[in-house]
């Protein structure tokens, strides 16, 4: 994620908290994240991890893609590969490319994701209950656990599911796993 995008994201996270009239302590309690981490995040002193953004998306009741879309300019109809926003969580080895930019008037979007070998990302709950996903693996292996049911996916496999509870993405292999995720809002 570029520096400008990170700065806009930090501002948007601060705005969301203020729109609700919450203090940093209120948000820390709701998100189960330390007040100091949230303060540093809103000031743009640190980059968020996927897990941290996931927790904030739950509290703010929006998918991560919607949150990231709120800090992007109005999306064009055609998005060239070179201009698609890319966000990296270097701590977990997760890279996310917004293939089709989300828009408030649309219900679906496509992202491309890559998880480095050994990556393990868990989300405690979905940002929006009932969120529909279609996950299609291109390269590598992925173990995806949704609501307590684990599925091992390899190239060409596609798993359709709705998010009602926790989920976990694990790359158990020795090579990166690359997949597309179609997200459909309920």
Steps between C-alpha positions, in 0.01 A plus 500: 500500500647836405582770753208717382260209532628418850456864605143506362427170675627638831277808459197287406544275803512806723188641329307174548576500871407868538177457298388254766604726784743241635817575689814300428426309821150415371641371171777309677241320710274421203783382272714332767800704383719716721424871518861584415492287184177667387641845574819429303292354215271804477805731501653299215802396706446128433359297213209273591530122475226295334387375841479852643305630200276194529416585862426862412283395206292287737455793738412735212282235328657518156713265290868589472450567131231758579725670755784517249259625232400788727854635484536458123376754247186418298583178313516500121314247284825350373780430743837422344717251687766764558255725685322241716556578868730255676518466876764292675511371854867420524461358853275217380609463137162607359467706181161624378434654156168672435429364151157661472464801724199486727242773476219583744242440225627151415465178696800303375870529440801289409832495681820306434688379805836340565607330821866420553600151624409457864259795501219457751229766526199460727193722517282472809180596321391638163482875450147450365308187610389290204767636267526266201841395366605298197869409540683363194859375539741564211835385642618324816300349784263662748328365808193709567298452816156655507280457805704203623507310168841476333537465123828427323512674163741455210522663154166513323293437815224748581325520837176694547402593853326756718672653797306477824786435742878466517718423198865411457726504193815284519764430236637160604724467194851601404393740225271804504130436449321736261123517479211716388221591737161616378324682783123552488326713761178356643 
